[in-house]
């Protein structure tokens, strides 16, 4: 149990560092950027207390906000993502039994299963992020395009990170 | 009342979700408008010093480029010192020291959001105050909106609600430069009177009307001017002279007369 807590704390710190110091500096075609820190929320154990899930999501979002000086922007997106996570899991994987320790990773859900799960949540997060940022629907299709392309970019990086770390174990 | 609490507790997942979202959106809305972002900024010394450590390291990669730019900058300044002019040259006017420039280093910058922020490594103890202008080697960069002891946050010219008072260099016509929010390379001028025709390459400079920037600092160059027959004011697209993706060093503009000007304006308001 303790092991899981430590593992998640380390994951939290590493993802924040990677996001703030490497990915936030990245700028593809002038407007695309990946947000892989959401992997922290994706990989929290299945049985994480729902309230804790929201609080942790709020924390990581706010941390990213502090570094980018975007008060509340990432926090609102991560909280929304954490809010729908339990529903997404029960819709996609309602019939799978999970133990206390298991996390919704590639090992448990498979390549495709994890992809479905991650894609939906990452998409929701990015959608919320870009629309909150624009604070309007006036450029709806531009924002939608950015959301979609950024989601793809984030997904690619998420898979790369997941593979890098699953090999070591 | 009791029933309400029972209801909230029974739906505590949803309640907590609502509470956290409200906090986030509250924070977000305080930072949305320029006026309010002046009174609210997350700038603090902890995140600042972390970002600085990182940029200390990453700056080594840009040393060569930086040196080149500093040399260019130096050469430009050398051209302006008294010794560079003939003694008989009376066309040069030496300005009274109205503006002071303070160099600063960028430790964090974004340019793909709708509201882009820049964090620099100078703060309150260096005399930085809110609403000071910031320029780069090539032109206008932004305005200080948040100050902590050692760091400050700027609202970049790439912010959807930023509006810079500018003028067309050739004829002194006043215009406003804004940023439409998509590409970090291009800005927009919205209020060009119908009798004016801009050409590609025309220079847009700061007007000096706001006491934030000195007059004549380059903002950008006109890329295209769409004239509309049916409207009095037309639009033009400009290319920013500053490349926000390659920005590492900036100068903060201190207006030495700001205090006096501000109190003068207040005086007029109060009467």
CSV table of C-alpha atoms in Angstrom, one decimal:
chain,number,residue,atom,x,y,z
A,1,UNK,CA,0.0,0.0,0.0
A,2,UNK,CA,2.8,2.4,1.0
A,3,UNK,CA,4.6,1.4,-2.1
A,4,UNK,CA,1.7,2.7,-4.2
A,5,UNK,CA,1.6,6.0,-2.4
A,6,UNK,CA,5.4,6.5,-2.9
A,7,UNK,CA,5.2,5.5,-6.5
A,8,UNK,CA,2.4,8.0,-7.2
A,9,UNK,CA,4.2,10.8,-5.4
A,10,UNK,CA,7.3,10.2,-7.5
A,11,UNK,CA,5.2,10.0,-10.6
A,12,UNK,CA,3.5,13.3,-9.7
A,13,UNK,CA,6.8,15.1,-9.3
A,14,UNK,CA,8.4,13.6,-12.4
A,15,UNK,CA,5.5,14.4,-14.6
A,16,UNK,CA,5.3,18.0,-13.3
A,17,UNK,CA,9.0,18.5,-13.9
A,18,UNK,CA,8.8,17.1,-17.4
A,19,UNK,CA,5.7,19.2,-18.2
A,20,UNK,CA,7.0,22.4,-16.8
A,21,UNK,CA,10.6,22.3,-17.9
A,22,UNK,CA,10.5,20.4,-21.2
A,23,UNK,CA,7.1,20.2,-22.7
A,24,UNK,CA,5.9,23.7,-21.8
A,25,UNK,CA,8.8,25.1,-23.8
A,26,UNK,CA,7.8,23.0,-26.8
A,27,UNK,CA,5.8,24.8,-29.5
A,28,UNK,CA,5.0,22.9,-32.6
A,29,UNK,CA,3.7,24.9,-35.6
A,30,UNK,CA,3.2,27.9,-33.3
A,31,UNK,CA,0.3,26.6,-31.3
A,32,UNK,CA,0.4,22.8,-30.5
A,33,UNK,CA,1.7,21.6,-27.2
A,34,UNK,CA,1.3,18.3,-25.4
A,35,UNK,CA,0.1,18.0,-21.9
A,36,UNK,CA,1.3,14.6,-20.6
A,37,UNK,CA,1.1,15.4,-16.9
A,38,UNK,CA,-2.5,14.2,-17.0
A,39,UNK,CA,-0.9,10.7,-17.1
A,40,UNK,CA,-0.8,11.0,-13.3
A,41,UNK,CA,-4.6,11.1,-13.1
A,42,UNK,CA,-4.9,8.3,-15.7
A,43,UNK,CA,-2.6,6.0,-13.8
A,44,UNK,CA,-4.0,6.4,-10.3
A,45,UNK,CA,-5.2,3.1,-8.9
A,46,UNK,CA,-8.7,1.9,-9.9
A,47,UNK,CA,-10.0,2.0,-6.3
A,48,UNK,CA,-8.7,5.5,-5.5
A,49,UNK,CA,-11.3,7.2,-3.3
A,50,UNK,CA,-13.3,9.4,-5.6
A,51,UNK,CA,-12.9,12.5,-3.4
A,52,UNK,CA,-9.2,12.0,-3.2
A,53,UNK,CA,-9.1,11.6,-7.0
A,54,UNK,CA,-10.7,15.1,-7.3
A,55,UNK,CA,-8.4,16.6,-4.8
A,56,UNK,CA,-5.2,15.1,-6.4
A,57,UNK,CA,-6.4,16.3,-9.8
A,58,UNK,CA,-6.9,19.8,-8.5
A,59,UNK,CA,-3.5,19.7,-6.9
A,60,UNK,CA,-1.6,18.7,-10.0
A,61,UNK,CA,-3.5,21.2,-12.1
A,62,UNK,CA,-2.8,24.0,-9.7
A,63,UNK,CA,0.9,23.1,-9.6
A,64,UNK,CA,1.1,23.4,-13.4
A,65,UNK,CA,-0.9,26.6,-13.2
A,66,UNK,CA,1.6,28.1,-10.7
A,67,UNK,CA,4.5,27.5,-13.0
A,68,UNK,CA,2.8,28.8,-16.1
A,69,UNK,CA,1.0,31.7,-14.2
A,70,UNK,CA,-2.3,30.5,-15.6
A,71,UNK,CA,-4.4,30.6,-12.4
A,72,UNK,CA,-7.2,28.0,-12.5
A,73,UNK,CA,-6.8,27.0,-16.1
A,74,UNK,CA,-5.2,23.6,-15.8
A,75,UNK,CA,-6.9,23.0,-12.4
A,76,UNK,CA,-10.4,23.3,-13.9
A,77,UNK,CA,-9.5,20.9,-16.8
A,78,UNK,CA,-7.9,18.3,-14.5
A,79,UNK,CA,-10.8,18.4,-12.0
A,80,UNK,CA,-13.3,17.8,-14.9
A,81,UNK,CA,-11.2,15.0,-16.2
A,82,UNK,CA,-11.1,13.4,-12.7
A,83,UNK,CA,-14.8,13.8,-12.4
A,84,UNK,CA,-15.6,11.8,-15.4
A,85,UNK,CA,-12.9,9.2,-14.9
A,86,UNK,CA,-15.0,6.8,-12.8
A,87,UNK,CA,-17.8,6.9,-15.4
A,88,UNK,CA,-15.4,6.3,-18.3
A,89,UNK,CA,-14.0,3.3,-16.5
A,90,UNK,CA,-17.3,1.8,-15.7
A,91,UNK,CA,-18.6,2.3,-19.3
A,92,UNK,CA,-15.5,0.8,-20.9
A,93,UNK,CA,-14.4,-1.8,-18.4
A,94,UNK,CA,-17.5,-2.3,-16.3
A,95,UNK,CA,-17.1,-6.1,-16.4
A,96,UNK,CA,-13.5,-6.3,-15.4
A,97,UNK,CA,-12.7,-7.0,-11.8
A,98,UNK,CA,-10.0,-4.9,-10.2
A,99,UNK,CA,-8.0,-5.4,-7.0
A,100,UNK,CA,-7.1,-2.6,-4.6
A,101,UNK,CA,-3.6,-2.1,-6.1
A,102,UNK,CA,-4.2,-2.3,-9.8
A,103,UNK,CA,-4.0,0.8,-12.0
A,104,UNK,CA,-5.7,1.3,-15.3
A,105,UNK,CA,-2.5,0.8,-17.3
A,106,UNK,CA,-1.5,-1.0,-20.5
A,107,UNK,CA,-0.7,-4.2,-18.5
A,108,UNK,CA,-4.3,-4.4,-17.2
A,109,UNK,CA,-6.3,-2.9,-20.1
A,110,UNK,CA,-4.2,-3.8,-23.1
A,111,UNK,CA,-2.8,-1.6,-25.8
A,112,UNK,CA,-6.2,-0.8,-27.3
A,113,UNK,CA,-8.2,-0.7,-24.0
A,114,UNK,CA,-5.7,1.8,-22.5
A,115,UNK,CA,-5.8,3.8,-25.7
A,116,UNK,CA,-9.6,4.1,-25.6
A,117,UNK,CA,-9.6,5.1,-21.9
A,118,UNK,CA,-6.7,7.5,-22.2
A,119,UNK,CA,-8.0,9.1,-25.4
A,120,UNK,CA,-11.4,10.0,-24.1
A,121,UNK,CA,-10.0,11.5,-20.9
A,122,UNK,CA,-7.2,13.3,-22.5
A,123,UNK,CA,-9.6,14.7,-25.1
A,124,UNK,CA,-12.0,16.0,-22.4
A,125,UNK,CA,-9.0,17.6,-20.6
A,126,UNK,CA,-7.7,19.3,-23.7
A,127,UNK,CA,-11.1,20.4,-24.8
A,128,UNK,CA,-11.8,22.0,-21.4
A,129,UNK,CA,-8.3,23.5,-21.4
A,130,UNK,CA,-8.5,25.2,-24.7
A,131,UNK,CA,-12.1,26.4,-24.4
A,132,UNK,CA,-11.6,27.8,-20.9
A,133,UNK,CA,-8.5,29.5,-22.2
A,134,UNK,CA,-10.4,31.1,-25.1
A,135,UNK,CA,-13.4,31.8,-22.8
A,136,UNK,CA,-15.6,31.9,-25.8
A,137,UNK,CA,-17.0,29.8,-28.6
A,138,UNK,CA,-16.3,32.5,-31.1
A,139,UNK,CA,-13.5,30.5,-32.8
A,140,UNK,CA,-15.1,27.2,-32.2
A,141,UNK,CA,-13.6,25.2,-35.1
A,142,UNK,CA,-10.1,26.6,-34.6
A,143,UNK,CA,-10.2,25.7,-31.0
A,144,UNK,CA,-11.6,22.3,-31.8
A,145,UNK,CA,-8.8,21.6,-34.3
A,146,UNK,CA,-6.2,22.6,-31.7
A,147,UNK,CA,-7.8,20.4,-29.2
A,148,UNK,CA,-7.8,17.4,-31.5
A,149,UNK,CA,-4.3,17.8,-32.7
A,150,UNK,CA,-2.9,18.4,-29.3
A,151,UNK,CA,-4.8,15.4,-28.0
A,152,UNK,CA,-3.1,13.2,-30.7
A,153,UNK,CA,0.3,14.7,-29.8
A,154,UNK,CA,-0.2,14.1,-26.1
A,155,UNK,CA,-1.4,10.5,-26.7
A,156,UNK,CA,1.8,9.7,-28.7
A,157,UNK,CA,3.9,11.0,-25.9
A,158,UNK,CA,1.9,9.3,-23.2
A,159,UNK,CA,2.4,5.9,-25.0
A,160,UNK,CA,6.1,6.6,-25.3
A,161,UNK,CA,6.4,7.4,-21.6
A,162,UNK,CA,4.3,4.4,-20.7
A,163,UNK,CA,6.5,2.1,-22.8
A,164,UNK,CA,9.7,3.5,-21.5
A,165,UNK,CA,8.7,2.9,-17.9
A,166,UNK,CA,7.1,-0.5,-18.3
A,167,UNK,CA,10.2,-1.9,-19.9
A,168,UNK,CA,12.4,-1.2,-16.8
A,169,UNK,CA,10.2,-3.2,-14.5
B,1,UNK,CA,-31.1,23.0,6.1
B,2,UNK,CA,-30.3,19.6,7.6
B,3,UNK,CA,-31.8,17.9,4.5
B,4,UNK,CA,-29.6,20.1,2.3
B,5,UNK,CA,-26.5,18.9,4.1
B,6,UNK,CA,-27.6,15.3,3.9
B,7,UNK,CA,-28.2,15.8,0.2
B,8,UNK,CA,-24.8,17.4,-0.3
B,9,UNK,CA,-23.1,14.6,1.7
B,10,UNK,CA,-24.9,11.9,-0.3
B,11,UNK,CA,-23.7,13.5,-3.5
B,12,UNK,CA,-20.3,14.4,-2.1
B,13,UNK,CA,-18.4,13.4,-5.2
B,14,UNK,CA,-20.5,15.9,-7.2
B,15,UNK,CA,-20.4,18.5,-4.5
B,16,UNK,CA,-16.6,18.5,-4.2
B,17,UNK,CA,-16.4,18.6,-8.0
B,18,UNK,CA,-18.5,21.7,-8.1
B,19,UNK,CA,-16.5,23.3,-5.3
B,20,UNK,CA,-13.2,22.7,-7.0
B,21,UNK,CA,-14.4,23.8,-10.4
B,22,UNK,CA,-15.8,27.0,-8.8
B,23,UNK,CA,-12.5,27.7,-7.2
B,24,UNK,CA,-10.7,27.1,-10.5
B,25,UNK,CA,-13.0,29.2,-12.6
B,26,UNK,CA,-12.9,31.9,-10.0
B,27,UNK,CA,-9.1,32.0,-10.2
B,28,UNK,CA,-9.3,32.0,-14.0
B,29,UNK,CA,-11.8,34.8,-14.2
B,30,UNK,CA,-9.7,37.0,-11.9
B,31,UNK,CA,-6.8,36.7,-14.3
B,32,UNK,CA,-8.8,37.2,-17.4
B,33,UNK,CA,-9.0,40.9,-17.8
B,34,UNK,CA,-6.0,43.0,-17.9
B,35,UNK,CA,-7.2,45.3,-15.1
B,36,UNK,CA,-7.9,42.4,-12.8
B,37,UNK,CA,-4.7,40.6,-13.7
B,38,UNK,CA,-2.9,43.6,-12.3
B,39,UNK,CA,-4.3,42.9,-8.9
B,40,UNK,CA,-3.9,39.2,-9.2
B,41,UNK,CA,-1.0,37.0,-10.3
B,42,UNK,CA,0.4,33.8,-9.2
B,43,UNK,CA,4.0,35.2,-9.4
B,44,UNK,CA,5.9,33.9,-6.4
B,45,UNK,CA,9.5,33.4,-5.4
B,46,UNK,CA,9.2,29.6,-5.1
B,47,UNK,CA,8.1,28.8,-8.6
B,48,UNK,CA,10.3,31.7,-9.8
B,49,UNK,CA,13.5,30.3,-8.3
B,50,UNK,CA,12.8,26.8,-9.7
B,51,UNK,CA,12.2,28.2,-13.2
B,52,UNK,CA,15.4,30.3,-12.9
B,53,UNK,CA,17.5,27.3,-12.0
B,54,UNK,CA,16.2,25.6,-15.1
B,55,UNK,CA,16.9,28.6,-17.3
B,56,UNK,CA,20.4,29.0,-15.8
B,57,UNK,CA,21.1,25.6,-17.2
B,58,UNK,CA,19.3,25.9,-20.5
B,59,UNK,CA,20.8,29.3,-21.2
B,60,UNK,CA,24.1,27.6,-22.0
B,61,UNK,CA,22.6,26.2,-25.2
B,62,UNK,CA,21.8,29.7,-26.5
B,63,UNK,CA,25.1,31.4,-25.5
B,64,UNK,CA,26.4,31.6,-29.1
B,65,UNK,CA,23.1,33.1,-30.4
B,66,UNK,CA,23.0,35.5,-27.4
B,67,UNK,CA,26.5,36.7,-27.9
B,68,UNK,CA,25.8,37.5,-31.5
B,69,UNK,CA,22.7,39.5,-30.5
B,70,UNK,CA,24.5,41.3,-27.7
B,71,UNK,CA,27.2,42.3,-30.2
B,72,UNK,CA,24.6,43.7,-32.6
B,73,UNK,CA,22.9,45.5,-29.7
B,74,UNK,CA,26.3,47.0,-28.7
B,75,UNK,CA,27.0,48.1,-32.2
B,76,UNK,CA,23.6,49.9,-32.4
B,77,UNK,CA,24.3,51.6,-29.1
B,78,UNK,CA,27.7,52.7,-30.2
B,79,UNK,CA,26.2,54.3,-33.2
B,80,UNK,CA,24.2,56.5,-30.8
B,81,UNK,CA,26.8,57.7,-28.4
B,82,UNK,CA,28.0,61.3,-28.9
B,83,UNK,CA,31.4,60.3,-30.2
B,84,UNK,CA,29.8,58.7,-33.3
B,85,UNK,CA,28.5,62.0,-34.5
B,86,UNK,CA,30.3,64.9,-36.1
B,87,UNK,CA,30.6,67.9,-33.8
B,88,UNK,CA,28.8,70.0,-36.3
B,89,UNK,CA,25.9,67.6,-36.5
B,90,UNK,CA,23.1,69.5,-34.8
B,91,UNK,CA,20.3,67.2,-35.9
B,92,UNK,CA,20.8,64.8,-33.0
B,93,UNK,CA,18.7,65.6,-30.0
B,94,UNK,CA,19.8,64.2,-26.7
B,95,UNK,CA,16.7,63.2,-24.8
B,96,UNK,CA,16.5,64.0,-21.2
B,97,UNK,CA,16.6,60.9,-19.2
B,98,UNK,CA,12.9,60.2,-19.2
B,99,UNK,CA,13.3,56.4,-19.6
B,100,UNK,CA,15.7,54.1,-17.9
B,101,UNK,CA,16.3,50.5,-19.2
B,102,UNK,CA,17.0,47.6,-17.0
B,103,UNK,CA,18.1,44.3,-18.5
B,104,UNK,CA,16.3,41.2,-17.4
B,105,UNK,CA,16.4,37.6,-18.4
B,106,UNK,CA,13.3,35.5,-19.3
B,107,UNK,CA,12.9,32.4,-17.2
B,108,UNK,CA,9.6,31.3,-18.5
B,109,UNK,CA,7.6,32.2,-21.6
B,110,UNK,CA,4.5,30.9,-23.4
B,111,UNK,CA,3.3,31.8,-26.8
B,112,UNK,CA,0.6,29.3,-27.8
B,113,UNK,CA,-2.1,30.3,-25.3
B,114,UNK,CA,-4.6,33.0,-25.7
B,115,UNK,CA,-3.2,34.9,-22.8
B,116,UNK,CA,0.6,34.5,-22.9
B,117,UNK,CA,2.7,35.1,-19.9
B,118,UNK,CA,6.4,35.8,-19.5
B,119,UNK,CA,8.2,35.5,-16.2
B,120,UNK,CA,11.5,37.5,-15.8
B,121,UNK,CA,14.2,37.4,-13.1
B,122,UNK,CA,13.8,41.0,-11.8
B,123,UNK,CA,11.3,42.0,-9.2
B,124,UNK,CA,10.4,44.4,-6.4
B,125,UNK,CA,13.9,44.7,-5.0
B,126,UNK,CA,15.1,45.8,-8.4
B,127,UNK,CA,12.5,48.5,-8.5
B,128,UNK,CA,10.1,46.8,-10.9
B,129,UNK,CA,6.5,47.9,-10.5
B,130,UNK,CA,3.3,46.9,-12.2
B,131,UNK,CA,2.5,48.5,-15.6
B,132,UNK,CA,6.1,49.0,-16.6
B,133,UNK,CA,6.7,48.3,-20.2
B,134,UNK,CA,9.1,45.6,-21.4
B,135,UNK,CA,11.0,45.7,-24.8
B,136,UNK,CA,13.3,43.3,-26.5
B,137,UNK,CA,16.2,44.0,-28.8
B,138,UNK,CA,13.7,44.0,-31.7
B,139,UNK,CA,10.7,45.7,-30.3
B,140,UNK,CA,7.8,45.6,-27.8
B,141,UNK,CA,7.4,42.5,-25.7
B,142,UNK,CA,4.8,43.2,-23.0
B,143,UNK,CA,3.8,44.9,-19.8
B,144,UNK,CA,4.5,43.9,-16.2
B,145,UNK,CA,1.4,42.7,-14.4
B,146,UNK,CA,2.6,40.9,-11.4
B,147,UNK,CA,5.6,41.5,-9.1
B,148,UNK,CA,7.2,39.4,-6.4
B,149,UNK,CA,10.4,40.1,-4.5
B,150,UNK,CA,12.7,38.7,-7.1
B,151,UNK,CA,10.5,38.0,-10.2
B,152,UNK,CA,7.8,39.6,-12.3
B,153,UNK,CA,5.2,38.3,-14.6
B,154,UNK,CA,4.5,40.1,-17.9
B,155,UNK,CA,1.4,40.1,-20.0
B,156,UNK,CA,2.9,39.4,-23.4
B,157,UNK,CA,2.0,41.3,-26.5
B,158,UNK,CA,0.5,37.9,-27.5
B,159,UNK,CA,-2.5,38.3,-25.2
B,160,UNK,CA,-6.0,38.6,-26.6
B,161,UNK,CA,-7.0,41.5,-24.5
B,162,UNK,CA,-3.7,43.4,-24.8
B,163,UNK,CA,-4.0,46.6,-26.8
B,164,UNK,CA,-1.0,48.7,-27.6
B,165,UNK,CA,-1.2,52.3,-28.6
B,166,UNK,CA,0.8,52.5,-31.8
B,167,UNK,CA,1.3,54.7,-34.8
B,168,UNK,CA,2.2,54.3,-38.4
B,169,UNK,CA,5.8,55.5,-38.6
B,170,UNK,CA,5.5,57.3,-42.0
B,171,UNK,CA,2.6,59.6,-41.1
B,172,UNK,CA,2.1,59.5,-37.4
B,173,UNK,CA,-1.5,58.2,-37.7
B,174,UNK,CA,-2.5,56.6,-34.4
B,175,UNK,CA,-3.7,53.0,-34.4
B,176,UNK,CA,-4.2,50.1,-31.9
B,177,UNK,CA,-2.3,46.9,-32.2
B,178,UNK,CA,-3.9,43.8,-30.9
B,179,UNK,CA,-3.4,40.0,-31.2
B,180,UNK,CA,-6.1,37.8,-32.6
B,181,UNK,CA,-4.9,34.8,-30.7
B,182,UNK,CA,-3.8,32.3,-33.3
B,183,UNK,CA,-0.3,32.6,-34.7
B,184,UNK,CA,2.4,34.1,-32.5
B,185,UNK,CA,4.0,35.7,-35.5
B,186,UNK,CA,1.2,38.0,-36.5
B,187,UNK,CA,-0.7,40.8,-34.9
B,188,UNK,CA,-3.6,43.0,-36.1
B,189,UNK,CA,-4.5,46.6,-36.5
B,190,UNK,CA,-8.2,47.2,-36.4
B,191,UNK,CA,-8.9,50.9,-36.7
B,192,UNK,CA,-7.2,52.3,-39.8
B,193,UNK,CA,-9.1,55.3,-41.2
B,194,UNK,CA,-10.3,54.8,-44.8
B,195,UNK,CA,-8.1,57.4,-46.4
B,196,UNK,CA,-5.0,55.6,-45.4
B,197,UNK,CA,-3.5,52.9,-47.6
B,198,UNK,CA,-0.8,50.8,-45.9
B,199,UNK,CA,1.8,49.1,-48.0
B,200,UNK,CA,3.5,45.8,-47.3
B,201,UNK,CA,6.5,46.5,-45.1
B,202,UNK,CA,5.3,49.7,-43.5
B,203,UNK,CA,6.6,50.1,-40.0
B,204,UNK,CA,4.3,50.2,-37.0
B,205,UNK,CA,5.9,51.8,-33.9
B,206,UNK,CA,4.8,52.7,-30.4
B,207,UNK,CA,3.1,56.0,-30.1
B,208,UNK,CA,4.5,57.1,-26.8
B,209,UNK,CA,1.0,58.2,-25.8
B,210,UNK,CA,0.8,55.6,-23.1
B,211,UNK,CA,3.6,56.5,-20.6
B,212,UNK,CA,4.5,52.8,-20.7
B,213,UNK,CA,6.7,52.7,-23.8
B,214,UNK,CA,9.0,55.4,-25.2
B,215,UNK,CA,7.9,56.7,-28.6
B,216,UNK,CA,9.1,55.0,-31.7
B,217,UNK,CA,9.8,51.5,-30.5
B,218,UNK,CA,9.1,49.1,-33.3
B,219,UNK,CA,6.1,46.8,-32.9
B,220,UNK,CA,5.9,45.2,-36.3
B,221,UNK,CA,5.7,45.5,-40.1
B,222,UNK,CA,2.6,45.5,-42.2
B,223,UNK,CA,2.0,42.2,-44.1
B,224,UNK,CA,-1.3,42.9,-45.7
B,225,UNK,CA,-3.9,45.6,-45.6
B,226,UNK,CA,-7.5,44.6,-46.5
B,227,UNK,CA,-9.4,47.7,-47.6
B,228,UNK,CA,-13.2,47.5,-47.3
B,229,UNK,CA,-15.4,49.8,-49.4
B,230,UNK,CA,-18.3,49.6,-47.0
B,231,UNK,CA,-16.5,50.4,-43.8
B,232,UNK,CA,-14.9,53.5,-42.4
B,233,UNK,CA,-12.2,51.6,-40.6
B,234,UNK,CA,-10.1,48.8,-42.1
B,235,UNK,CA,-7.9,46.1,-40.8
B,236,UNK,CA,-4.3,45.2,-41.4
B,237,UNK,CA,-2.2,42.2,-40.5
B,238,UNK,CA,1.3,42.9,-39.1
B,239,UNK,CA,4.2,40.7,-38.4
B,240,UNK,CA,5.7,41.3,-35.0
B,241,UNK,CA,9.3,42.4,-35.1
B,242,UNK,CA,10.0,40.4,-31.9
B,243,UNK,CA,10.3,36.6,-32.4
B,244,UNK,CA,8.7,35.4,-29.2
B,245,UNK,CA,10.0,32.0,-29.8
B,246,UNK,CA,13.6,33.1,-29.6
B,247,UNK,CA,13.4,35.6,-26.9
B,248,UNK,CA,15.8,35.3,-24.0
B,249,UNK,CA,16.8,38.8,-22.8
B,250,UNK,CA,14.6,41.8,-22.4
B,251,UNK,CA,14.8,45.4,-21.1
B,252,UNK,CA,12.3,46.8,-18.6
B,253,UNK,CA,11.3,50.4,-19.3
B,254,UNK,CA,11.2,52.6,-16.3
B,255,UNK,CA,9.5,55.9,-16.9
B,256,UNK,CA,11.1,58.3,-14.5
B,257,UNK,CA,8.2,60.8,-14.8
B,258,UNK,CA,5.4,58.2,-14.3
B,259,UNK,CA,4.7,59.2,-10.8
B,260,UNK,CA,4.4,62.8,-11.8
B,261,UNK,CA,2.2,62.0,-14.8
B,262,UNK,CA,0.0,59.7,-12.8
B,263,UNK,CA,-0.7,62.3,-10.1
B,264,UNK,CA,-1.4,64.9,-12.8
B,265,UNK,CA,-4.0,62.6,-14.3
B,266,UNK,CA,-5.5,61.9,-10.9
B,267,UNK,CA,-5.6,65.6,-10.2
B,268,UNK,CA,-7.7,66.2,-13.4
B,269,UNK,CA,-10.0,63.3,-12.4
B,270,UNK,CA,-10.6,64.6,-8.9
B,271,UNK,CA,-11.6,68.1,-10.0
